Short mmCIF file of C-alpha atoms and ligand atoms in Angstrom, two decimals:
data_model
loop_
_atom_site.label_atom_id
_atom_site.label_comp_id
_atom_site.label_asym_id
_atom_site.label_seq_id
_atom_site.Cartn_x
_atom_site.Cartn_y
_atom_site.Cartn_z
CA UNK J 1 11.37 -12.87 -20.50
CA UNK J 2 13.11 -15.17 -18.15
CA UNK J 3 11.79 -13.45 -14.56
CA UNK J 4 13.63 -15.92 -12.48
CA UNK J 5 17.15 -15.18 -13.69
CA UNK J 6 16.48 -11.59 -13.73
CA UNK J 7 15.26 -12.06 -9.94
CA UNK J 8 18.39 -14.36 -9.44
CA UNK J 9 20.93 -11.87 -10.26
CA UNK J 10 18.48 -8.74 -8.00
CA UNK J 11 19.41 -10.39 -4.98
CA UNK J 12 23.02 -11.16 -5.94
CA UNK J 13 23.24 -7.58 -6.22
CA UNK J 14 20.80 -6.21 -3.54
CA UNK J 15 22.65 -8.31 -0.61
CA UNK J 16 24.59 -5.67 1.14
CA UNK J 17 21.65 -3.52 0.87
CA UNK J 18 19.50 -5.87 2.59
CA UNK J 19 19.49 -4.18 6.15
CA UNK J 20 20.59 -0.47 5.26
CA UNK J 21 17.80 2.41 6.24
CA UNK J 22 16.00 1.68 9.50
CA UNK J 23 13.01 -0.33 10.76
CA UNK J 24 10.48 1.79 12.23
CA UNK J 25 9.14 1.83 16.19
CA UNK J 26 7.04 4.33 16.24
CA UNK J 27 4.51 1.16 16.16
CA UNK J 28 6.52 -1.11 18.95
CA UNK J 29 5.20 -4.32 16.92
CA UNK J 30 6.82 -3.72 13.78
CA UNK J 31 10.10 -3.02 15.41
CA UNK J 32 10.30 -6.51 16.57
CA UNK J 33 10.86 -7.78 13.11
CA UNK J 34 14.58 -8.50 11.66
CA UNK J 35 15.90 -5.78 9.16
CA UNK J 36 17.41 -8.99 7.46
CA UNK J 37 14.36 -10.22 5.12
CA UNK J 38 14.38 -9.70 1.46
CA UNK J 39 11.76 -10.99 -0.59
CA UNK J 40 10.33 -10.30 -4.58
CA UNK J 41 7.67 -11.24 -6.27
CA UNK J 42 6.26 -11.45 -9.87
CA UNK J 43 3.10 -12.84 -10.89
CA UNK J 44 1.88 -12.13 -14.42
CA UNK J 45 -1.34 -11.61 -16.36
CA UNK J 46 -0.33 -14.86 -17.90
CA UNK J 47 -0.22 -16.86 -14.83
CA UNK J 48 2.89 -17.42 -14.45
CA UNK J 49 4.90 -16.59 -11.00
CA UNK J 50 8.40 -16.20 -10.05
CA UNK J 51 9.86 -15.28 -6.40
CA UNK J 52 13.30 -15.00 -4.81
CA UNK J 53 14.01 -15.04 -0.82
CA UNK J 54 11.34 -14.97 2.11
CA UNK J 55 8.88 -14.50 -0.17
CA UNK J 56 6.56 -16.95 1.56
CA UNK J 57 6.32 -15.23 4.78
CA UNK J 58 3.86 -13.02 6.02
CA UNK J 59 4.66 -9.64 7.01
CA UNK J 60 2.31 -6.26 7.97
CA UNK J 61 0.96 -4.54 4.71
CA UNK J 62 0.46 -1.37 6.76
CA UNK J 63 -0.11 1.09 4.01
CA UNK J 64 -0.01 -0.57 0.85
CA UNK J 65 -3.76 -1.85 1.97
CA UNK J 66 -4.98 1.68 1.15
CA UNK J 67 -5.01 0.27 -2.56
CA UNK J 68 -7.71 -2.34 -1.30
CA UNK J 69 -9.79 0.52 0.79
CA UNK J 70 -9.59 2.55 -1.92
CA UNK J 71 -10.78 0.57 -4.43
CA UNK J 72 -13.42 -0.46 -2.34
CA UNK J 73 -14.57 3.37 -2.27
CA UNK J 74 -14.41 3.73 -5.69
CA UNK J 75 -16.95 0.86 -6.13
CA UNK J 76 -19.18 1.53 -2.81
CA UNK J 77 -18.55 5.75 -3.61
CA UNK J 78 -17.41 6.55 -6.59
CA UNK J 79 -16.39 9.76 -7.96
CA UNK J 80 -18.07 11.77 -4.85
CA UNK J 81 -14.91 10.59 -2.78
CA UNK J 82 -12.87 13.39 -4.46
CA UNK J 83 -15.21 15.86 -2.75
CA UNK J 84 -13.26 15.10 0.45
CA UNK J 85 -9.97 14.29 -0.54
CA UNK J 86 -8.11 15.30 -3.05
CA UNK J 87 -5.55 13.88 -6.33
CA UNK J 88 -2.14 15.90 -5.89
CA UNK J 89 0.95 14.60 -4.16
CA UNK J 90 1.27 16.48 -0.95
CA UNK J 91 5.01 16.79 -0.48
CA UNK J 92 4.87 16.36 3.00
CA UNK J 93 5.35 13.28 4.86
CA UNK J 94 2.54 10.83 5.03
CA UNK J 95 1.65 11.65 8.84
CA UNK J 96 1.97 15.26 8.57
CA UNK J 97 -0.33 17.48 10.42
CA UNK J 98 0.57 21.21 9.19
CA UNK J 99 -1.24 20.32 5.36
CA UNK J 100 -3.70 19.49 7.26
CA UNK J 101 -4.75 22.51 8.93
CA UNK J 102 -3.99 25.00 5.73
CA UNK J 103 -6.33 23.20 3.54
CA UNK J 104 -9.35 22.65 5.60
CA UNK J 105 -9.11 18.92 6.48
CA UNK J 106 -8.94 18.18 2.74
CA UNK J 107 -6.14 15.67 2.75
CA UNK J 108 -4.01 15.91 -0.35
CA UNK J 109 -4.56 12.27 -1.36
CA UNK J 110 -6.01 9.03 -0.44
CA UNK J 111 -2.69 7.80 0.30
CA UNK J 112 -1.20 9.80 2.84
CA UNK J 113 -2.58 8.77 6.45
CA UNK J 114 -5.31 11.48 6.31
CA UNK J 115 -6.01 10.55 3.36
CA UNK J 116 -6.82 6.98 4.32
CA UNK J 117 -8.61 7.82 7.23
CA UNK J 118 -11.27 9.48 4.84
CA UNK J 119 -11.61 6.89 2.82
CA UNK J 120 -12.11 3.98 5.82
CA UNK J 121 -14.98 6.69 6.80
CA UNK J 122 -16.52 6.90 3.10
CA UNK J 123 -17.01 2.75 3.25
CA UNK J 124 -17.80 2.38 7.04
CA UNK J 125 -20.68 0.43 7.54
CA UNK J 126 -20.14 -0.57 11.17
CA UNK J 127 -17.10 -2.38 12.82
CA UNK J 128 -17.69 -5.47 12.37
CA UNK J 129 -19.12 -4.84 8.52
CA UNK J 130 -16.37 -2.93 7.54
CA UNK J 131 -13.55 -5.37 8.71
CA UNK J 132 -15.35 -8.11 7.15
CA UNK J 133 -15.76 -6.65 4.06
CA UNK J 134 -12.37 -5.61 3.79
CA UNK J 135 -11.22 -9.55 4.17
CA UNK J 136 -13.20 -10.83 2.61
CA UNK J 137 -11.96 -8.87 -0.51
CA UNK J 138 -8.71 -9.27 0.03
CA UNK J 139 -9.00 -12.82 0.78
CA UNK J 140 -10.59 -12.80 -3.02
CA UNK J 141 -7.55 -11.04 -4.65
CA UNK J 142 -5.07 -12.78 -2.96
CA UNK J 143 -6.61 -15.97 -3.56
CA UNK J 144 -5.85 -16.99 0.30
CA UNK J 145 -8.61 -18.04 2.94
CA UNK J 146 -5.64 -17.02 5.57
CA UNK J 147 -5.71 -13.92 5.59
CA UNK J 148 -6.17 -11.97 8.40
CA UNK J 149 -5.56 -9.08 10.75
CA UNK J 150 -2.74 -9.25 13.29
CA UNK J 151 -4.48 -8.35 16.06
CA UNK J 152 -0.94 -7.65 17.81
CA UNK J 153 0.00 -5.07 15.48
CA UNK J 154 -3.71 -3.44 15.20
CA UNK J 155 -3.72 -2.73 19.37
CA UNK J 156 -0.05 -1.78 19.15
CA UNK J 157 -1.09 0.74 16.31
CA UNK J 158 -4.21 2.06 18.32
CA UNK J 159 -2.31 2.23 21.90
CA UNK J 160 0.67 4.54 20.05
CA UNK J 161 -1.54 6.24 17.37
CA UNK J 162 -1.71 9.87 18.71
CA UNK J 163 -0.74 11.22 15.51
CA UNK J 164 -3.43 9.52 13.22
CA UNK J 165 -5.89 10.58 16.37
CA UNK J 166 -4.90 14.22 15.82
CA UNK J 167 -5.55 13.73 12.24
CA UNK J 168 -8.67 12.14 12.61
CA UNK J 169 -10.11 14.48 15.29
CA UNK J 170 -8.66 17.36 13.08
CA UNK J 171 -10.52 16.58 9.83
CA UNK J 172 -13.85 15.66 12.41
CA UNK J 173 -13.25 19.26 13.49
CA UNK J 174 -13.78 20.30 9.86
CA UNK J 175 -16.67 18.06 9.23
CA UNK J 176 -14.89 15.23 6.84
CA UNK J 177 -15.66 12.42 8.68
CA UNK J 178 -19.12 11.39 9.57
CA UNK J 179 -17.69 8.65 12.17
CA UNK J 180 -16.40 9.34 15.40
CA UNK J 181 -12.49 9.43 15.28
CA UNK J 182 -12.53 5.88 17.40
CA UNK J 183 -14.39 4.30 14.84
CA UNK J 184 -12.70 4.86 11.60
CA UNK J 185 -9.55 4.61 13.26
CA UNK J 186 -10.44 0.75 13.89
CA UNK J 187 -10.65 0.30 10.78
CA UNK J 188 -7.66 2.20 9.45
CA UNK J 189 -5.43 0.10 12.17
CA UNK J 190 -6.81 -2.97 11.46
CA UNK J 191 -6.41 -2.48 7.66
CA UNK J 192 -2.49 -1.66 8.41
CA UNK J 193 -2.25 -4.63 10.41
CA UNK J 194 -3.37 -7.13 7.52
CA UNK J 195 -0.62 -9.93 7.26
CA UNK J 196 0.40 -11.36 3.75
CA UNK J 197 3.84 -12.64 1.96
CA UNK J 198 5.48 -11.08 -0.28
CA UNK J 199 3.50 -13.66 -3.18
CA UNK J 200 0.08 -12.56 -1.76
CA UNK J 201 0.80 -8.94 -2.50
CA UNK J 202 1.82 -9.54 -5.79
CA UNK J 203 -1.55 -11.48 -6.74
CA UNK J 204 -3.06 -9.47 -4.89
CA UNK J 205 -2.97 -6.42 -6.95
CA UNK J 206 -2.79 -8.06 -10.28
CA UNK J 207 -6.77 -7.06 -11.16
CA UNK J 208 -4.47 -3.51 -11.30
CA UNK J 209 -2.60 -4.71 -14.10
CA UNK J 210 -5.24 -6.23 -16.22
CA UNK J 211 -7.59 -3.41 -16.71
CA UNK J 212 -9.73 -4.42 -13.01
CA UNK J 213 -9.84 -8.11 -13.79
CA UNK J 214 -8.16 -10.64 -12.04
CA UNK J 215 -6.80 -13.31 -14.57
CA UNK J 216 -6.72 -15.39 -11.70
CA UNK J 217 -10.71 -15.97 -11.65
CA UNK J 218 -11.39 -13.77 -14.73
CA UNK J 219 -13.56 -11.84 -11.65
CA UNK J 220 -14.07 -8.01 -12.05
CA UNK J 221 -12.88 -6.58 -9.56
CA UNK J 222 -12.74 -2.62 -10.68
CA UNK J 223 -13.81 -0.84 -13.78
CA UNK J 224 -11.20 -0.36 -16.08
CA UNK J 225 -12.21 3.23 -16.04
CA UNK J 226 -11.25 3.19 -12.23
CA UNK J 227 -8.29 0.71 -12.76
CA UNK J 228 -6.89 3.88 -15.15
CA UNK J 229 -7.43 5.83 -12.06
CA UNK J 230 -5.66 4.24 -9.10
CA UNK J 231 -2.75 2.93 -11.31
CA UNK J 232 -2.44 7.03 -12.24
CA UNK J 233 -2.94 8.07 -8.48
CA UNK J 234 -0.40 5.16 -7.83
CA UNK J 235 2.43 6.65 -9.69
CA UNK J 236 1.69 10.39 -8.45
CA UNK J 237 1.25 9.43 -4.69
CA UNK J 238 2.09 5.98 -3.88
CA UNK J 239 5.45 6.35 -2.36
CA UNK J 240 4.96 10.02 -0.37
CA UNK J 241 7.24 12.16 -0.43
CA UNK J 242 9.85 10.16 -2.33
CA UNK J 243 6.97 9.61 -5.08
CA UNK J 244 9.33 11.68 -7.91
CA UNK J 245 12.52 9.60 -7.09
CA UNK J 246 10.26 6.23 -7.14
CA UNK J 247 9.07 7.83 -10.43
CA UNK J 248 12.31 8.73 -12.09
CA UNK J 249 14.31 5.61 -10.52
CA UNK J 250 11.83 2.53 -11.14
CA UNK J 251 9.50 4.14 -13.72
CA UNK J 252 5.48 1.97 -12.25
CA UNK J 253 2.67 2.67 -9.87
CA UNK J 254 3.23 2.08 -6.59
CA UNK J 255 2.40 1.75 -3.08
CA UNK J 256 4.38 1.03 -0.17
CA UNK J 257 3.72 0.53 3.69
CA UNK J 258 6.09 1.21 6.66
CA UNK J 259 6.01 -2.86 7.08
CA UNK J 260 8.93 -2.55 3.98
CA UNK J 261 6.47 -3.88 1.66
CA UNK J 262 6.37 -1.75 -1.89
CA UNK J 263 3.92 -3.31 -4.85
CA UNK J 264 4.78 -1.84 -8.05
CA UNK J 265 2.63 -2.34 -11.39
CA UNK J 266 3.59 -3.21 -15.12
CA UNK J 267 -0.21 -2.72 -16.95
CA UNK J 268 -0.94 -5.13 -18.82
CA UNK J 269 1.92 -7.29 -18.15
CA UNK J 270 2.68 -8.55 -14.29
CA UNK J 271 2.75 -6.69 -11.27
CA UNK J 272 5.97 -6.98 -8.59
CA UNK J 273 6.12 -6.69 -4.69
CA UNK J 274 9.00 -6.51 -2.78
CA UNK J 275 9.76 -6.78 1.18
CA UNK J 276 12.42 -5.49 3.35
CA UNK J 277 12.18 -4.09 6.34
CA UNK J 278 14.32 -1.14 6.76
CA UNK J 279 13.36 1.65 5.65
CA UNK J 280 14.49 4.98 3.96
CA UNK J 281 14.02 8.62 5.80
CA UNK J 282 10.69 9.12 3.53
CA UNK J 283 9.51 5.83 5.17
CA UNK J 284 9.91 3.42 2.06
CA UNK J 285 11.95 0.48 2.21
CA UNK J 286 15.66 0.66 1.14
CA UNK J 287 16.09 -2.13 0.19
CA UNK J 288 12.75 -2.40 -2.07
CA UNK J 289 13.13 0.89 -3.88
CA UNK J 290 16.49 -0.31 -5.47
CA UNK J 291 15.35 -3.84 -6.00
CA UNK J 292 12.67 -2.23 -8.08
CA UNK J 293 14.92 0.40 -9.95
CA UNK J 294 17.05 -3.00 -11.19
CA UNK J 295 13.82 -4.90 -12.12
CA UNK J 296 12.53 -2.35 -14.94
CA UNK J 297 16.33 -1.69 -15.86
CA UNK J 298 16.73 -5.39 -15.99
CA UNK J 299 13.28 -6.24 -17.46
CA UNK J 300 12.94 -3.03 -19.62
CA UNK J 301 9.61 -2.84 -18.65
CA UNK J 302 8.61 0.20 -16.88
CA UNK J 303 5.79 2.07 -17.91
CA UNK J 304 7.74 4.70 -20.05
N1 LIG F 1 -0.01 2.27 10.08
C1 LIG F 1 0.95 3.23 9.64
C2 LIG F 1 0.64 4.60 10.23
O1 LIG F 1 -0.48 4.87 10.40
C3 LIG F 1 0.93 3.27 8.14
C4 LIG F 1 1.91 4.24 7.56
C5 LIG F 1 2.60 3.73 6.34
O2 LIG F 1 2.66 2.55 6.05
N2 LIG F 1 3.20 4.65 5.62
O3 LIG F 1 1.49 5.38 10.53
#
């Protein structure tokens, strides 16, 4: 399959687009970035990579790093995780509160904010631990010593992050976290704030579509048990509320972050990450969804 060309004639067709939805400032230091950037990225089982536009510059992950917390839980947790947060998509937007309340401070997933506040509880070990151990892994996956935090974006996350406080304090309220609300919620900014490029995210996630090991260092990073498991929660909750059109339209697990990053998973055959900044109402970006729809219409490869 000739990835390049198919990328090629993506962005011939995905240039008006580029721009169209809205980047977000509800966090001030992501709406300092240009809604102009467009980047893809393929990297296959195989080794081989491809990569069209600005796909060498770093931008905030935000929410497609609760794949990495996650699958540290699974490892550090395992299956008692799903005691405190639960498998369905919720339907709701990913910040919502009112869920919240009606079922106890059970969030409906591990992807929604809630959700991902749980989880950076279930593998807190401290701070400083906890932030290390998250780099460090994702320095391993990504294959880049760079990586870090943006501090910049982490403070400007924390100073305007009333919302995820009310979530936090909420579920504390019903006894699902065993941190205090200020600790966990370090983590869970810090986490959103991880920089990559659009390249790093694809390699990053590539253990996902070769059954937990990374081809890159033939290094386990998940069981392929697990690996089943987060590609299938993936495709049910990945992408919020908009999780049935991502579904019907590009057809492969996802996950996508307010930063306008999406990273989207063929099993067994490559994974693809796209970033541009604007995003739709459900908080995905524009731009990304449909340069994903033409990939597995161009490729033929999505997963059904
Ligand atoms: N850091 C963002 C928030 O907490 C992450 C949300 C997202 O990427 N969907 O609101």
């Amino acid at each position: 399959m000739d990835y390049q060309q198919i990328l090629n004639k993506i962005y011939d067709e995905i240039k008006p687009l580029i721009g169209k939805g809205k980047v977000p400032d509800y966090i001030p230091a992501l709406g300092n970035v240009s809604a102009d950037h467009f980047a893809m990225a393929v990297s296959t089982v195989n080794g081989e990579e491809f990569t069209i536009g600005d796909a060498d510059k770093n931008f905030s992950i935000q929410s497609v790093s609760k794949v990495f917390t996650l699958t540290i839980a699974m490892d550090l947790v395992g299956d008692k995780l799903w005691k405190r947060v639960g498998r369905e998509p919720s339907g709701s937007s990913f910040n919502s509160l009112v869920q919240l309340e009606y079922e106890n401070g059970i969030p409906r997933n591990p992807f929604i904010n809630p959700g991902a506040i749980v989880v950076s509880d279930a593998i807190f070990e401290g701070r400083g631990k906890t932030k290390n151990r998250l780099l460090k892994f994702v320095r391993e996956v990504s294959g880049n010593a760079a990586i870090s935090f943006d501090e910049e974006v982490a403070e400007s996350e924390r100073k305007f992050g009333n919302r995820n406080r009310a979530m936090a304090n909420l579920m504390k309220s019903f006894n699902n976290l065993n941190e205090t609300a200020d600790d966990v919620l370090d983590i869970y900014f810090h986490q959103c704030s991880i920089g990559m490029t659009t390249l790093d995210l694809a390699r990053s996630v590539l253990f996902l579509a070769n059954s937990g090991i990374d081809p890159k260092t033939g290094n386990k990073i998940l069981s392929s048990r697990m690996t089943k498991k987060m590609n299938s929660l993936m495709l049910t909750c990945g992408l919020y509320d908009a999780v049935g059109d991502f579904a019907y339209r590009v057809g492969l697990p996802g996950k996508s972050g307010v930063g306008g990053g999406i990273a989207a998973i063929v099993p067994d055959e490559l994974t693809v990450a796209v970033w541009s900044p604007a995003l739709n109402k459900h908080g995905n970006s524009y731009a990304g969804t449909k340069a994903l729809e033409l990939f597995t219409t161009y490729a033929d490869n999505s997963i059904f």
